[in-house]
Short mmCIF file of C-alpha atoms in Angstrom, two decimals:
data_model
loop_
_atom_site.label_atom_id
_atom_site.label_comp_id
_atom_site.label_asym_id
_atom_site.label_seq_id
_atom_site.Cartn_x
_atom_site.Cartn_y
_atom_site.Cartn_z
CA UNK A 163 -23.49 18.30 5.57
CA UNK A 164 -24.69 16.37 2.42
CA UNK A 165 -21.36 17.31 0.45
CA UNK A 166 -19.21 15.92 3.84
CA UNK A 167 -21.77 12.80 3.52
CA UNK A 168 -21.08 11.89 0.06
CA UNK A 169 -17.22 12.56 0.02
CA UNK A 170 -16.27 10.37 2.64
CA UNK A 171 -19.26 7.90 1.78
CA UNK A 172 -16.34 6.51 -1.18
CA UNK A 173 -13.51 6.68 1.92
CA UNK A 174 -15.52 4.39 4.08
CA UNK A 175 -16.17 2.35 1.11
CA UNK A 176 -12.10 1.85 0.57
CA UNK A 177 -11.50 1.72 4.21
CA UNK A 178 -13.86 -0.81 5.65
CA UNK A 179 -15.90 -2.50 2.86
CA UNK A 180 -13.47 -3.18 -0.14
CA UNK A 181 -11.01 -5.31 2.28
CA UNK A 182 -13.48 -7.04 3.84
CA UNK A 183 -15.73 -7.48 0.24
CA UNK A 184 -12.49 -8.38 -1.53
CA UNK A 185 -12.03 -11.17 0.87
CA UNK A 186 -15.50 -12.51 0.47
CA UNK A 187 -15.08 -12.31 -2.87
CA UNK A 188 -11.78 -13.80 -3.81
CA UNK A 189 -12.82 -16.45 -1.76
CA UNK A 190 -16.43 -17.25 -3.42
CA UNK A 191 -14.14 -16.14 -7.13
CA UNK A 192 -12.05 -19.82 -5.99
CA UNK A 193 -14.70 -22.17 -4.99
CA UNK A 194 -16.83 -21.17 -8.68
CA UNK A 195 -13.85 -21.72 -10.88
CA UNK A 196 -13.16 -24.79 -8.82
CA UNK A 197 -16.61 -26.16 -9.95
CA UNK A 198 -16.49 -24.28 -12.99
CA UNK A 199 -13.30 -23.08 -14.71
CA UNK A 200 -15.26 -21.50 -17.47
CA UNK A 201 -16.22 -18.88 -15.56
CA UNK A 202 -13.19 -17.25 -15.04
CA UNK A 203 -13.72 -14.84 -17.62
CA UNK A 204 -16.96 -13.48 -16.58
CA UNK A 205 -15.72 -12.99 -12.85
CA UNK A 206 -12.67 -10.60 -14.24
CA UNK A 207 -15.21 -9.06 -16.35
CA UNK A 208 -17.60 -8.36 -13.21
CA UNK A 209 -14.69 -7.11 -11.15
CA UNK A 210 -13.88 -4.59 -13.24
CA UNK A 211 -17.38 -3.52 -13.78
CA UNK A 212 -17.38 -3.13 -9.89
CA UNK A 213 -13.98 -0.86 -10.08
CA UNK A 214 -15.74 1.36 -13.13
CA UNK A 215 -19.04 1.69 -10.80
CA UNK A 216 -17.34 3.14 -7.78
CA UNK A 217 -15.37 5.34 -10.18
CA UNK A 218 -18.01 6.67 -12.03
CA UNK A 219 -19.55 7.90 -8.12
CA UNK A 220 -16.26 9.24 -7.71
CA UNK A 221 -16.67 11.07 -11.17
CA UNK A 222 -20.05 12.18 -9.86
CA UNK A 223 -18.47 13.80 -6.50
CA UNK A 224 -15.73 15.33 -8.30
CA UNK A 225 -17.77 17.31 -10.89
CA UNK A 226 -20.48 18.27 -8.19
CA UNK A 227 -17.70 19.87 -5.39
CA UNK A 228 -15.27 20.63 -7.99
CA UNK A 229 -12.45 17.94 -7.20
CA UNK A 230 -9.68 18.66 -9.35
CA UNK A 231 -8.44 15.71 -11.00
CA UNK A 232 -4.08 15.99 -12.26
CA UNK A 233 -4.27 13.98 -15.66
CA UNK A 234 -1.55 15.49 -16.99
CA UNK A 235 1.36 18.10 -16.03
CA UNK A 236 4.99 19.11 -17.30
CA UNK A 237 8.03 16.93 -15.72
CA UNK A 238 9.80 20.41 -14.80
CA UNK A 239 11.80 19.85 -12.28
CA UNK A 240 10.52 16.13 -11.89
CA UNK A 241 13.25 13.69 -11.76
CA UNK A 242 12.27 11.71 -14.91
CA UNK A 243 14.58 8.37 -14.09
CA UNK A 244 12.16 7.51 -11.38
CA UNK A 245 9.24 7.21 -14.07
CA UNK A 246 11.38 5.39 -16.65
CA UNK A 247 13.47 3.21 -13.78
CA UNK A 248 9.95 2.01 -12.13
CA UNK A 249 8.79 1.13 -16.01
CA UNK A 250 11.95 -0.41 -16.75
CA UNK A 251 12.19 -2.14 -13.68
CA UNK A 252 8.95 -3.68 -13.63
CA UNK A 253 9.69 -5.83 -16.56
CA UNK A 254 13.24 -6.53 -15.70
CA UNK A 255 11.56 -9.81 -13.91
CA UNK A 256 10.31 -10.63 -17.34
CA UNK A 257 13.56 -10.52 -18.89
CA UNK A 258 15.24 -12.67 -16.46
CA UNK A 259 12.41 -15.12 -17.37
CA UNK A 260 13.65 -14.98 -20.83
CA UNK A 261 16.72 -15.12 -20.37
CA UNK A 262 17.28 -17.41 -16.98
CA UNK A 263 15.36 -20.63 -17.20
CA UNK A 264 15.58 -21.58 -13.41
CA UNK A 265 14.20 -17.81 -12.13
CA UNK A 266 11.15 -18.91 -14.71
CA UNK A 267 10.84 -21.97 -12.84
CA UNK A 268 10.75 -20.35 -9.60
CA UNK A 269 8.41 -17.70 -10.99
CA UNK A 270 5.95 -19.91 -12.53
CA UNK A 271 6.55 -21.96 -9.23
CA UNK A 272 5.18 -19.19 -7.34
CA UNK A 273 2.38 -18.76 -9.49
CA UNK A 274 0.77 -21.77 -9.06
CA UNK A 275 0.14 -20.86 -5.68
CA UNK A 276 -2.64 -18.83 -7.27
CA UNK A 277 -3.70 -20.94 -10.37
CA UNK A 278 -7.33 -20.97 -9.55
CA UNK A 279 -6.91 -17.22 -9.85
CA UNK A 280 -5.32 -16.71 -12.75
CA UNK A 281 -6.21 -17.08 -16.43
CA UNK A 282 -6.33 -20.40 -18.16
CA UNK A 283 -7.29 -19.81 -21.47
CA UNK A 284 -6.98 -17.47 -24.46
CA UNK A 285 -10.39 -15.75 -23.55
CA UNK A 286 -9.51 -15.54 -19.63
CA UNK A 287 -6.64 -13.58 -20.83
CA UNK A 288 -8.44 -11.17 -22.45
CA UNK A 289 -10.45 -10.51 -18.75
CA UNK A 290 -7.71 -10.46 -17.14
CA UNK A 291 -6.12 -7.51 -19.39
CA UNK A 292 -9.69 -5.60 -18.82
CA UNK A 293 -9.46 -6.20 -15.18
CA UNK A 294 -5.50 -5.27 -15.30
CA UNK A 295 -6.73 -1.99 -17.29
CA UNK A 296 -9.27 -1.45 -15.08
CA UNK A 297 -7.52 -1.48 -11.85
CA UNK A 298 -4.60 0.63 -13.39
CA UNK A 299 -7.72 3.80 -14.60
CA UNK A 300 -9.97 3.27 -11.58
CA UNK A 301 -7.54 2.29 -8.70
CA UNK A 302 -5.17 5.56 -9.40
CA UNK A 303 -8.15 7.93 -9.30
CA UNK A 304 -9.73 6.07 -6.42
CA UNK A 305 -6.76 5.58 -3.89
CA UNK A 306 -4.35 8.20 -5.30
CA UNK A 307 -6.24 10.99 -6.71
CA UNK A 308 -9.66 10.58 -4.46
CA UNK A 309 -7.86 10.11 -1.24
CA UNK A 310 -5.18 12.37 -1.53
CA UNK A 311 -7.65 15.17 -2.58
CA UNK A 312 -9.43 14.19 0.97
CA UNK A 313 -6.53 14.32 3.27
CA UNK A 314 -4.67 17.34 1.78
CA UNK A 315 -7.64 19.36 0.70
CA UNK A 316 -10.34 18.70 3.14
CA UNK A 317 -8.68 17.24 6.06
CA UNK A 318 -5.76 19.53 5.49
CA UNK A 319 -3.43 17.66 7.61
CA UNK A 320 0.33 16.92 6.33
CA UNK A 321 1.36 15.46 2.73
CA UNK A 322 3.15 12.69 4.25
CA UNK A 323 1.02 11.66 6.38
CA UNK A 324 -1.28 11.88 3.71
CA UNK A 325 0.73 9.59 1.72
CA UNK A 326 1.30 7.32 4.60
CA UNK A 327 -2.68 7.02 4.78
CA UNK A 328 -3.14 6.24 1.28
CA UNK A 329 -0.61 3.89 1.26
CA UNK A 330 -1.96 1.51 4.20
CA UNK A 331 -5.42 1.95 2.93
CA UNK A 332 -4.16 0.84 -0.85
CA UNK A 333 -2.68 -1.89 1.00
CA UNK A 334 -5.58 -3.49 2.80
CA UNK A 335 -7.80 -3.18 -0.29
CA UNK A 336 -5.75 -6.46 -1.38
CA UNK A 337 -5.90 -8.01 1.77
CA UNK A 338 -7.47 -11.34 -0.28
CA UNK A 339 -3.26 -11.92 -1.52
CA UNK A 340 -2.69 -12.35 2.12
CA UNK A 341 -0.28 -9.63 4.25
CA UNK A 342 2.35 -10.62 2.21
CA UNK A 343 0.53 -9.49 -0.14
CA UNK A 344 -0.76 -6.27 2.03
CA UNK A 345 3.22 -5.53 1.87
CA UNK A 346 4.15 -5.79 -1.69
CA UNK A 347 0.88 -3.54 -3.11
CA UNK A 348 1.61 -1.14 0.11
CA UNK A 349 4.98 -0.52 -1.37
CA UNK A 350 3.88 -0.21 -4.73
CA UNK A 351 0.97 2.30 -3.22
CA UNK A 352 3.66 4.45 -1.60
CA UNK A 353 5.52 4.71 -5.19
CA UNK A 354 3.02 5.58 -6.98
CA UNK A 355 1.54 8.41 -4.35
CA UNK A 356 4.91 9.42 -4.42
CA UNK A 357 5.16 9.87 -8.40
CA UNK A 358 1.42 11.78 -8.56
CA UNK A 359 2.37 14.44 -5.76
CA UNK A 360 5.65 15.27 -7.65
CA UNK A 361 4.16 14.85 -11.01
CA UNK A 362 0.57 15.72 -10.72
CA UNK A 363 0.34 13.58 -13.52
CA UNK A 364 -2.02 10.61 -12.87
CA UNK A 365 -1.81 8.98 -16.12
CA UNK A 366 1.57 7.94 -15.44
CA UNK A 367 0.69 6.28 -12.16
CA UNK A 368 -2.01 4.62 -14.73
CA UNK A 369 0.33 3.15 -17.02
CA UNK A 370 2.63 2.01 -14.57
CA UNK A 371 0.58 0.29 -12.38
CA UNK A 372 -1.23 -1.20 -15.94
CA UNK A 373 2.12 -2.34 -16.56
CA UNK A 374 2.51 -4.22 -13.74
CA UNK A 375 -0.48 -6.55 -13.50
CA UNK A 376 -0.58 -7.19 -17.45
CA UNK A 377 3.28 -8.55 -17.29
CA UNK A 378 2.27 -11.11 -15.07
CA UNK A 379 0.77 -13.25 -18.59
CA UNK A 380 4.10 -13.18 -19.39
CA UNK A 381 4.82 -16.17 -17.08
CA UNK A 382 2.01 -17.96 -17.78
CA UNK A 383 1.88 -21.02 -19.54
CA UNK A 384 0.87 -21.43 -23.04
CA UNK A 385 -3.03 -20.83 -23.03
CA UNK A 386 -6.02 -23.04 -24.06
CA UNK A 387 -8.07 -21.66 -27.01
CA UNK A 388 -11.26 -22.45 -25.27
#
């Protein structure tokens, strides 16, 4: 009873409290930089700390009940152009920034949507690479690695379905970007799930999804040293 307790203590955590917490937080995160852009950096810093707290309970769960974690396997048999494609294609957009000077317009267009958000200055960059790192370690073992382990191993009911699950629940953990937002990390839930079943390598969901919320300083404009 205790170990069924603690296990799915972390999936109600994902399920019902990080959308709604991420909410309430991404909202108070705007109105403090509003009245105080300096803080930026220390609000990265403190979301991250959040993600390495739940993961170290995770860690906790997984050495007490013996939760395997995949770090690393062979490729045998693993259709390596999907890794390298999803790499490659995650900084084609950066590229075409380089490269096309009215998608960089659009792009940095789009951005300032979320301005308040994102980094301003040399330091807030540095946060924002801890928090990108962060979410890339923590996030893959949490919603990947945690949850599949649940629905395959405990709740032994189908891998897609477990997939399916994981997705929509990786999904609503950014429901702060909105449901078009919802959509875009759902989709990059589902390829990732799909990479660590075939792979059973986690550290390549890791530096993938790393990859793709550090690129986004590439369309940023030219920090302030402050």
């Amino acid at each position: 009873m205790i170990q069924f307790i603690l296990i799915h203590i972390l999936f109600l955590y994902l399920l019902i409290i990080e959308p709604w917490w991420g909410k309430k937080s991404y909202q108070k995160f705007i109105f403090q930089v509003k009245q105080t852009p300096t803080k930026r950096f220390a609000l990265y810093i403190r979301w991250g700390a959040i993600l390495w707290g739940i993961t170290l309970y995770f860690f906790m769960i997984s050495y007490l009940y013996q939760i395997k974690i995949d770090w690393w396997h062979s490729f045998d048999g693993f259709p390596l152009y999907l890794v390298i494609g999803s790499i490659v294609g995650s900084f084609v957009p950066i590229l075409l920034a380089f490269i096309n000077e009215p998608f960089r317009k659009r792009m940095v267009l789009q951005l300032e949507l979320y301005q308040d958000f994102l980094p301003a200055t040399t330091k807030d960059k540095w946060g924002w690479a801890f928090l990108s790192f962060s979410a890339g370690f923590c996030e893959e073992l949490l919603f990947r690695v945690y949850l599949l382990y649940l629905f395959l191993d405990y709740w032994h009911i189908p891998i897609w379905l477990a997939i399916l699950f994981s997705t929509i629940i990786f999904g609503m953990a950014h429901w702060y970007q909105g449901w078009r937002g919802v959509i875009v990390t759902s989709m990059l839930g589902f390829l990732l799930a799909v990479i660590f079943v075939w792979t059973k390598s986690i550290v390549v969901c890791m530096i993938l999804h790393f990859l793709i919320d550090i690129r986004l300083l590439a369309f940023l404009k030219k920090s302030r040293h402050s």
